[in-house]
Amino acid sequence: SQQGEEDPQALSIQEGENATMNCSYKTSINNLQWYRQNSGRGLVHLILIRSNEREKHSGRLRVTLDTSKKSSSLLITASRAADTASYFCAPLGSNYQLIWGAGTKLIIKP
Amino acid sequence: EPEVTQTPSHQVTQMGQEVILRCVPISNHLYFYWYRQILGQKVEFLVSFYNNEISEKSEIFDDQFSVERPDGSNFTLKIRSTKLEDSAMYFCASSLFGSTNEKLFFGSGTQLSVL
Protein backbone atom coordinates (compact mmCIF):
# COMPACT_ATOMS: atom_id res chain seq x y z
CA SER A 1 0.00 0.00 0.00
CA GLN A 2 1.23 3.51 -0.75
CA GLN A 3 -0.85 5.07 1.97
CA GLY A 4 0.43 7.68 4.36
CA GLU A 5 0.54 6.60 7.97
CA GLU A 6 0.42 9.36 10.55
CA ASP A 7 2.04 9.17 13.93
CA PRO A 8 0.92 9.68 16.63
CA GLN A 9 -2.74 8.79 16.23
CA ALA A 10 -3.62 11.38 18.86
CA LEU A 11 -1.75 14.28 20.40
CA SER A 12 -2.83 16.55 23.23
CA ILE A 13 -0.75 19.61 24.12
CA GLN A 14 -1.09 22.94 25.91
CA GLU A 15 -1.84 26.07 23.96
CA GLY A 16 1.36 27.79 22.97
CA GLU A 17 3.37 24.59 22.68
CA ASN A 18 4.60 23.20 19.39
CA ALA A 19 2.92 20.18 17.83
CA THR A 20 4.80 17.72 15.65
CA MET A 21 3.09 15.08 13.57
CA ASN A 22 4.87 12.50 11.47
CA CYS A 23 3.94 10.64 8.35
CA SER A 24 5.47 7.61 6.65
CA TYR A 25 4.71 6.13 3.28
CA LYS A 26 5.85 3.15 1.29
CA THR A 27 6.56 3.96 -2.35
CA SER A 28 7.90 6.75 -4.51
CA ILE A 29 5.88 9.93 -4.61
CA ASN A 30 5.45 13.04 -6.72
CA ASN A 31 4.58 15.23 -3.78
CA LEU A 32 3.13 15.02 -0.30
CA GLN A 33 0.26 17.14 0.93
CA TRP A 34 -1.02 17.87 4.40
CA TYR A 35 -4.70 18.54 5.08
CA ARG A 36 -6.67 19.52 8.15
CA GLN A 37 -10.16 18.36 9.02
CA ASN A 38 -12.21 19.97 11.73
CA SER A 39 -14.72 17.64 13.33
CA GLY A 40 -17.48 16.76 10.88
CA ARG A 41 -16.20 19.14 8.26
CA GLY A 42 -14.37 18.98 4.94
CA LEU A 43 -10.67 18.68 4.29
CA VAL A 44 -8.67 21.87 4.04
CA HIS A 45 -5.38 21.90 2.18
CA LEU A 46 -2.52 23.16 4.33
CA ILE A 47 0.69 22.72 2.42
CA LEU A 48 2.22 20.78 -0.47
CA ILE A 49 5.85 19.74 -0.58
CA ARG A 50 7.35 18.44 -3.78
CA SER A 51 9.51 15.35 -3.90
CA ASN A 52 12.61 17.46 -4.66
CA GLU A 53 12.03 19.77 -1.69
CA ARG A 54 13.24 19.11 1.84
CA GLU A 55 11.48 21.78 3.84
CA LYS A 56 8.65 24.22 3.38
CA HIS A 57 7.12 26.91 5.55
CA SER A 58 3.71 28.50 5.60
CA GLY A 59 2.96 30.81 8.50
CA ARG A 60 3.17 28.73 11.69
CA LEU A 61 3.49 25.52 9.69
CA ARG A 62 6.75 23.84 8.82
CA VAL A 63 6.84 20.67 6.76
CA THR A 64 9.86 18.49 6.11
CA LEU A 65 10.25 15.66 3.65
CA ASP A 66 12.88 12.94 3.65
CA THR A 67 12.40 10.82 0.56
CA SER A 68 15.24 8.48 1.55
CA LYS A 69 13.34 7.57 4.72
CA LYS A 70 9.93 7.97 3.06
CA SER A 71 8.80 10.24 5.83
CA SER A 72 7.45 13.72 6.41
CA SER A 73 6.72 15.83 9.44
CA LEU A 74 4.35 18.70 10.11
CA LEU A 75 5.27 21.15 12.83
CA ILE A 76 2.75 23.67 14.11
CA THR A 77 4.46 26.31 16.22
CA ALA A 78 2.83 28.31 19.01
CA SER A 79 -0.34 26.22 18.87
CA ARG A 80 -3.76 27.78 19.36
CA ALA A 81 -7.09 26.30 20.41
CA ALA A 82 -8.29 26.76 16.81
CA ASP A 83 -5.62 24.29 15.67
CA THR A 84 -7.62 21.49 17.28
CA ALA A 85 -8.45 19.18 14.35
CA SER A 86 -7.38 16.00 12.62
CA TYR A 87 -4.36 16.27 10.37
CA PHE A 88 -3.80 14.03 7.38
CA CYS A 89 -0.81 13.50 5.18
CA ALA A 90 -1.57 12.48 1.62
CA PRO A 91 1.29 11.35 -0.55
CA LEU A 92 0.65 11.65 -4.27
CA GLY A 93 1.70 8.28 -5.60
CA SER A 94 2.79 7.01 -8.96
CA ASN A 95 -0.84 6.66 -10.07
CA TYR A 96 -1.33 10.39 -9.43
CA GLN A 97 -3.86 9.75 -6.70
CA LEU A 98 -3.68 11.03 -3.16
CA ILE A 99 -3.34 8.16 -0.72
CA TRP A 100 -4.62 8.99 2.74
CA GLY A 101 -3.69 7.81 6.19
CA ALA A 102 -5.94 7.66 9.23
CA GLY A 103 -4.82 11.04 10.51
CA THR A 104 -3.52 12.48 13.75
CA LYS A 105 -6.12 13.91 16.09
CA LEU A 106 -4.63 17.06 17.64
CA ILE A 107 -6.17 18.58 20.75
CA ILE A 108 -4.95 21.94 22.01
CA LYS A 109 -5.81 22.51 25.65
CA PRO A 110 -6.38 26.13 26.68
CA GLU B 1 -11.69 32.10 -1.75
CA PRO B 2 -13.87 30.04 -4.13
CA GLU B 3 -15.51 26.97 -2.65
CA VAL B 4 -16.69 23.54 -3.61
CA THR B 5 -20.26 23.14 -2.43
CA GLN B 6 -22.02 19.88 -1.70
CA THR B 7 -25.68 19.12 -1.14
CA PRO B 8 -27.30 17.81 0.89
CA SER B 9 -25.15 17.98 4.00
CA HIS B 10 -26.97 14.95 5.40
CA GLN B 11 -28.85 12.21 3.55
CA VAL B 12 -30.70 9.36 5.18
CA THR B 13 -31.92 6.54 2.99
CA GLN B 14 -33.22 3.01 3.20
CA MET B 15 -31.06 0.12 2.09
CA GLY B 16 -31.66 -0.64 -1.58
CA GLN B 17 -32.66 2.89 -2.46
CA GLU B 18 -30.87 5.08 -4.99
CA VAL B 19 -29.17 8.25 -3.83
CA ILE B 20 -27.63 11.12 -5.73
CA LEU B 21 -25.05 13.29 -4.05
CA ARG B 22 -24.50 16.65 -5.64
CA CYS B 23 -21.46 18.83 -5.93
CA VAL B 24 -20.71 22.16 -7.54
CA PRO B 25 -16.96 22.31 -8.17
CA ILE B 26 -15.08 25.57 -8.47
CA SER B 27 -16.16 27.08 -11.76
CA ASN B 28 -12.93 27.08 -13.74
CA HIS B 29 -11.68 23.74 -12.45
CA LEU B 30 -11.33 20.87 -14.86
CA TYR B 31 -10.71 17.83 -12.63
CA PHE B 32 -13.25 16.45 -10.23
CA TYR B 33 -13.05 13.77 -7.58
CA TRP B 34 -15.14 11.85 -5.11
CA TYR B 35 -13.71 10.52 -1.88
CA ARG B 36 -15.41 8.93 1.08
CA GLN B 37 -14.59 8.55 4.75
CA ILE B 38 -16.26 5.96 6.91
CA LEU B 39 -16.55 7.23 10.47
CA GLY B 40 -13.19 7.04 12.23
CA GLN B 41 -11.46 5.55 9.22
CA LYS B 42 -9.23 6.72 6.40
CA VAL B 43 -10.26 8.90 3.51
CA GLU B 44 -10.68 6.66 0.47
CA PHE B 45 -10.45 7.62 -3.17
CA LEU B 46 -13.46 6.68 -5.27
CA VAL B 47 -13.13 8.27 -8.68
CA SER B 48 -11.63 11.09 -10.70
CA PHE B 49 -13.30 12.71 -13.68
CA TYR B 50 -12.00 14.85 -16.50
CA ASN B 51 -13.34 15.90 -19.86
CA ASN B 52 -16.66 14.20 -19.22
CA GLU B 53 -15.24 10.82 -18.50
CA ILE B 54 -13.79 8.83 -15.63
CA SER B 55 -10.01 9.04 -15.59
CA GLU B 56 -9.35 6.81 -12.57
CA LYS B 57 -11.47 4.76 -10.22
CA SER B 58 -10.80 2.60 -7.20
CA GLU B 59 -11.99 -0.89 -6.37
CA ILE B 60 -14.70 0.63 -4.21
CA PHE B 61 -16.25 2.30 -7.27
CA ASP B 62 -18.12 -0.73 -8.58
CA ASP B 63 -21.14 -0.97 -10.86
CA GLN B 64 -23.37 0.45 -8.14
CA PHE B 65 -21.64 3.80 -8.46
CA SER B 66 -21.75 6.28 -11.30
CA VAL B 67 -20.74 9.88 -11.81
CA GLU B 68 -22.07 12.51 -14.12
CA ARG B 69 -21.57 16.13 -15.01
CA PRO B 70 -25.05 16.80 -16.30
CA ASP B 71 -24.97 20.51 -16.97
CA GLY B 72 -21.48 21.95 -16.88
CA SER B 73 -21.67 23.06 -13.27
CA ASN B 74 -22.88 20.12 -11.21
CA PHE B 75 -20.96 16.92 -10.58
CA THR B 76 -22.99 14.08 -9.16
CA LEU B 77 -22.31 10.74 -7.55
CA LYS B 78 -25.09 8.18 -7.82
CA ILE B 79 -25.35 5.02 -5.79
CA ARG B 80 -27.93 2.81 -7.44
CA SER B 81 -28.84 0.42 -4.63
CA THR B 82 -27.42 1.52 -1.33
CA LYS B 83 -25.98 -0.92 1.18
CA LEU B 84 -25.43 -0.47 4.89
CA GLU B 85 -21.69 -0.28 4.29
CA ASP B 86 -22.14 2.73 2.00
CA SER B 87 -22.79 4.83 5.10
CA ALA B 88 -19.98 7.37 5.14
CA MET B 89 -19.09 10.99 4.61
CA TYR B 90 -18.71 11.62 0.89
CA PHE B 91 -16.40 14.41 -0.20
CA CYS B 92 -16.28 16.04 -3.58
CA ALA B 93 -13.10 17.81 -4.66
CA SER B 94 -11.88 19.71 -7.66
CA SER B 95 -8.61 20.98 -9.04
CA LEU B 96 -7.72 23.30 -11.85
CA PHE B 97 -5.37 21.24 -13.96
CA GLY B 98 -5.09 17.90 -12.20
CA SER B 99 -1.36 18.31 -12.23
CA THR B 100 0.89 16.49 -9.85
CA ASN B 101 1.80 19.61 -7.90
CA GLU B 102 -1.60 21.06 -7.38
CA LYS B 103 -3.82 21.07 -4.33
CA LEU B 104 -7.36 19.80 -4.21
CA PHE B 105 -10.24 21.89 -2.99
CA PHE B 106 -12.73 19.88 -0.97
CA GLY B 107 -16.36 20.44 -0.19
CA SER B 108 -17.75 20.07 3.32
CA GLY B 109 -19.12 16.64 2.54
CA THR B 110 -22.43 14.80 2.53
CA GLN B 111 -23.03 12.48 5.45
CA LEU B 112 -24.86 9.47 4.01
CA SER B 113 -26.66 7.18 6.44
CA VAL B 114 -28.10 3.96 5.05
CA LEU B 115 -30.65 2.31 7.34
PDB file of C-alpha atoms in Angstrom, chain B:
ATOM      1  CA  GLU B   1     -11.687  32.098  -1.749  1.00  0.00           C
ATOM      2  CA  PRO B   2     -13.865  30.043  -4.132  1.00  0.00           C
ATOM      3  CA  GLU B   3     -15.509  26.971  -2.649  1.00  0.00           C
ATOM      4  CA  VAL B   4     -16.686  23.536  -3.614  1.00  0.00           C
ATOM      5  CA  THR B   5     -20.259  23.139  -2.433  1.00  0.00           C
ATOM      6  CA  GLN B   6     -22.023  19.883  -1.700  1.00  0.00           C
ATOM      7  CA  THR B   7     -25.679  19.125  -1.144  1.00  0.00           C
ATOM      8  CA  PRO B   8     -27.296  17.809   0.887  1.00  0.00           C
ATOM      9  CA  SER B   9     -25.150  17.978   4.001  1.00  0.00           C
ATOM     10  CA  HIS B  10     -26.969  14.949   5.400  1.00  0.00           C
ATOM     11  CA  GLN B  11     -28.846  12.210   3.552  1.00  0.00           C
ATOM     12  CA  VAL B  12     -30.698   9.356   5.184  1.00  0.00           C
ATOM     13  CA  THR B  13     -31.920   6.538   2.993  1.00  0.00           C
ATOM     14  CA  GLN B  14     -33.218   3.014   3.201  1.00  0.00           C
ATOM     15  CA  MET B  15     -31.058   0.116   2.090  1.00  0.00           C
ATOM     16  CA  GLY B  16     -31.659  -0.636  -1.581  1.00  0.00           C
ATOM     17  CA  GLN B  17     -32.664   2.893  -2.462  1.00  0.00           C
ATOM     18  CA  GLU B  18     -30.869   5.076  -4.985  1.00  0.00           C
ATOM     19  CA  VAL B  19     -29.167   8.247  -3.829  1.00  0.00           C
ATOM     20  CA  ILE B  20     -27.632  11.116  -5.729  1.00  0.00           C
ATOM     21  CA  LEU B  21     -25.052  13.286  -4.054  1.00  0.00           C
ATOM     22  CA  ARG B  22     -24.498  16.650  -5.641  1.00  0.00           C
ATOM     23  CA  CYS B  23     -21.455  18.829  -5.926  1.00  0.00           C
ATOM     24  CA  VAL B  24     -20.709  22.155  -7.535  1.00  0.00           C
ATOM     25  CA  PRO B  25     -16.963  22.314  -8.172  1.00  0.00           C
ATOM     26  CA  ILE B  26     -15.078  25.573  -8.470  1.00  0.00           C
ATOM     27  CA  SER B  27     -16.162  27.077 -11.756  1.00  0.00           C
ATOM     28  CA  ASN B  28     -12.932  27.079 -13.741  1.00  0.00           C
ATOM     29  CA  HIS B  29     -11.681  23.739 -12.452  1.00  0.00           C
ATOM     30  CA  LEU B  30     -11.330  20.870 -14.863  1.00  0.00           C
ATOM     31  CA  TYR B  31     -10.710  17.831 -12.632  1.00  0.00           C
ATOM     32  CA  PHE B  32     -13.248  16.445 -10.231  1.00  0.00           C
ATOM     33  CA  TYR B  33     -13.049  13.774  -7.582  1.00  0.00           C
ATOM     34  CA  TRP B  34     -15.140  11.849  -5.114  1.00  0.00           C
ATOM     35  CA  TYR B  35     -13.710  10.516  -1.879  1.00  0.00           C
ATOM     36  CA  ARG B  36     -15.411   8.927   1.077  1.00  0.00           C
ATOM     37  CA  GLN B  37     -14.592   8.552   4.748  1.00  0.00           C
ATOM     38  CA  ILE B  38     -16.260   5.959   6.907  1.00  0.00           C
ATOM     39  CA  LEU B  39     -16.550   7.229  10.465  1.00  0.00           C
ATOM     40  CA  GLY B  40     -13.187   7.042  12.225  1.00  0.00           C
ATOM     41  CA  GLN B  41     -11.456   5.548   9.225  1.00  0.00           C
ATOM     42  CA  LYS B  42      -9.227   6.724   6.396  1.00  0.00           C
ATOM     43  CA  VAL B  43     -10.257   8.899   3.515  1.00  0.00           C
ATOM     44  CA  GLU B  44     -10.681   6.656   0.475  1.00  0.00           C
ATOM     45  CA  PHE B  45     -10.450   7.616  -3.172  1.00  0.00           C
ATOM     46  CA  LEU B  46     -13.458   6.679  -5.267  1.00  0.00           C
ATOM     47  CA  VAL B  47     -13.132   8.267  -8.680  1.00  0.00           C
ATOM     48  CA  SER B  48     -11.633  11.086 -10.699  1.00  0.00           C
ATOM     49  CA  PHE B  49     -13.298  12.709 -13.679  1.00  0.00           C
ATOM     50  CA  TYR B  50     -11.998  14.848 -16.503  1.00  0.00           C
ATOM     51  CA  ASN B  51     -13.335  15.901 -19.857  1.00  0.00           C
ATOM     52  CA  ASN B  52     -16.655  14.204 -19.219  1.00  0.00           C
ATOM     53  CA  GLU B  53     -15.239  10.820 -18.498  1.00  0.00           C
ATOM     54  CA  ILE B  54     -13.793   8.830 -15.631  1.00  0.00           C
ATOM     55  CA  SER B  55     -10.015   9.036 -15.595  1.00  0.00           C
ATOM     56  CA  GLU B  56      -9.355   6.814 -12.572  1.00  0.00           C
ATOM     57  CA  LYS B  57     -11.471   4.755 -10.221  1.00  0.00           C
ATOM     58  CA  SER B  58     -10.799   2.600  -7.198  1.00  0.00           C
ATOM     59  CA  GLU B  59     -11.988  -0.895  -6.372  1.00  0.00           C
ATOM     60  CA  ILE B  60     -14.699   0.631  -4.214  1.00  0.00           C
ATOM     61  CA  PHE B  61     -16.245   2.297  -7.271  1.00  0.00           C
ATOM     62  CA  ASP B  62     -18.121  -0.726  -8.579  1.00  0.00           C
ATOM     63  CA  ASP B  63     -21.140  -0.975 -10.857  1.00  0.00           C
ATOM     64  CA  GLN B  64     -23.375   0.452  -8.142  1.00  0.00           C
ATOM     65  CA  PHE B  65     -21.635   3.798  -8.461  1.00  0.00           C
ATOM     66  CA  SER B  66     -21.745   6.277 -11.297  1.00  0.00           C
ATOM     67  CA  VAL B  67     -20.743   9.881 -11.807  1.00  0.00           C
ATOM     68  CA  GLU B  68     -22.065  12.507 -14.119  1.00  0.00           C
ATOM     69  CA  ARG B  69     -21.569  16.132 -15.014  1.00  0.00           C
ATOM     70  CA  PRO B  70     -25.048  16.800 -16.302  1.00  0.00           C
ATOM     71  CA  ASP B  71     -24.974  20.509 -16.975  1.00  0.00           C
ATOM     72  CA  GLY B  72     -21.476  21.955 -16.876  1.00  0.00           C
ATOM     73  CA  SER B  73     -21.671  23.063 -13.274  1.00  0.00           C
ATOM     74  CA  ASN B  74     -22.880  20.122 -11.206  1.00  0.00           C
ATOM     75  CA  PHE B  75     -20.956  16.923 -10.582  1.00  0.00           C
ATOM     76  CA  THR B  76     -22.990  14.077  -9.156  1.00  0.00           C
ATOM     77  CA  LEU B  77     -22.311  10.738  -7.546  1.00  0.00           C
ATOM     78  CA  LYS B  78     -25.095   8.177  -7.821  1.00  0.00           C
ATOM     79  CA  ILE B  79     -25.347   5.021  -5.788  1.00  0.00           C
ATOM     80  CA  ARG B  80     -27.933   2.805  -7.436  1.00  0.00           C
ATOM     81  CA  SER B  81     -28.845   0.422  -4.633  1.00  0.00           C
ATOM     82  CA  THR B  82     -27.415   1.519  -1.329  1.00  0.00           C
ATOM     83  CA  LYS B  83     -25.982  -0.922   1.183  1.00  0.00           C
ATOM     84  CA  LEU B  84     -25.427  -0.466   4.889  1.00  0.00           C
ATOM     85  CA  GLU B  85     -21.685  -0.278   4.290  1.00  0.00           C
ATOM     86  CA  ASP B  86     -22.140   2.729   2.003  1.00  0.00           C
ATOM     87  CA  SER B  87     -22.788   4.827   5.105  1.00  0.00           C
ATOM     88  CA  ALA B  88     -19.981   7.366   5.144  1.00  0.00           C
ATOM     89  CA  MET B  89     -19.089  10.993   4.607  1.00  0.00           C
ATOM     90  CA  TYR B  90     -18.705  11.623   0.892  1.00  0.00           C
ATOM     91  CA  PHE B  91     -16.398  14.410  -0.200  1.00  0.00           C
ATOM     92  CA  CYS B  92     -16.282  16.044  -3.577  1.00  0.00           C
ATOM     93  CA  ALA B  93     -13.102  17.808  -4.657  1.00  0.00           C
ATOM     94  CA  SER B  94     -11.884  19.709  -7.662  1.00  0.00           C
ATOM     95  CA  SER B  95      -8.610  20.976  -9.041  1.00  0.00           C
ATOM     96  CA  LEU B  96      -7.722  23.296 -11.852  1.00  0.00           C
ATOM     97  CA  PHE B  97      -5.374  21.243 -13.956  1.00  0.00           C
ATOM     98  CA  GLY B  98      -5.094  17.895 -12.201  1.00  0.00           C
ATOM     99  CA  SER B  99      -1.361  18.310 -12.233  1.00  0.00           C
ATOM    100  CA  THR B 100       0.895  16.488  -9.854  1.00  0.00           C
ATOM    101  CA  ASN B 101       1.803  19.613  -7.902  1.00  0.00           C
ATOM    102  CA  GLU B 102      -1.599  21.056  -7.382  1.00  0.00           C
ATOM    103  CA  LYS B 103      -3.825  21.073  -4.334  1.00  0.00           C
ATOM    104  CA  LEU B 104      -7.361  19.796  -4.211  1.00  0.00           C
ATOM    105  CA  PHE B 105     -10.239  21.895  -2.992  1.00  0.00           C
ATOM    106  CA  PHE B 106     -12.728  19.885  -0.967  1.00  0.00           C
ATOM    107  CA  GLY B 107     -16.360  20.442  -0.189  1.00  0.00           C
ATOM    108  CA  SER B 108     -17.746  20.071   3.324  1.00  0.00           C
ATOM    109  CA  GLY B 109     -19.121  16.642   2.543  1.00  0.00           C
ATOM    110  CA  THR B 110     -22.425  14.805   2.527  1.00  0.00           C
ATOM    111  CA  GLN B 111     -23.033  12.479   5.453  1.00  0.00           C
ATOM    112  CA  LEU B 112     -24.862   9.474   4.013  1.00  0.00           C
ATOM    113  CA  SER B 113     -26.659   7.178   6.440  1.00  0.00           C
ATOM    114  CA  VAL B 114     -28.103   3.956   5.049  1.00  0.00           C
ATOM    115  CA  LEU B 115     -30.650   2.311   7.341  1.00  0.00           C
TER     116      LEU B 115
END
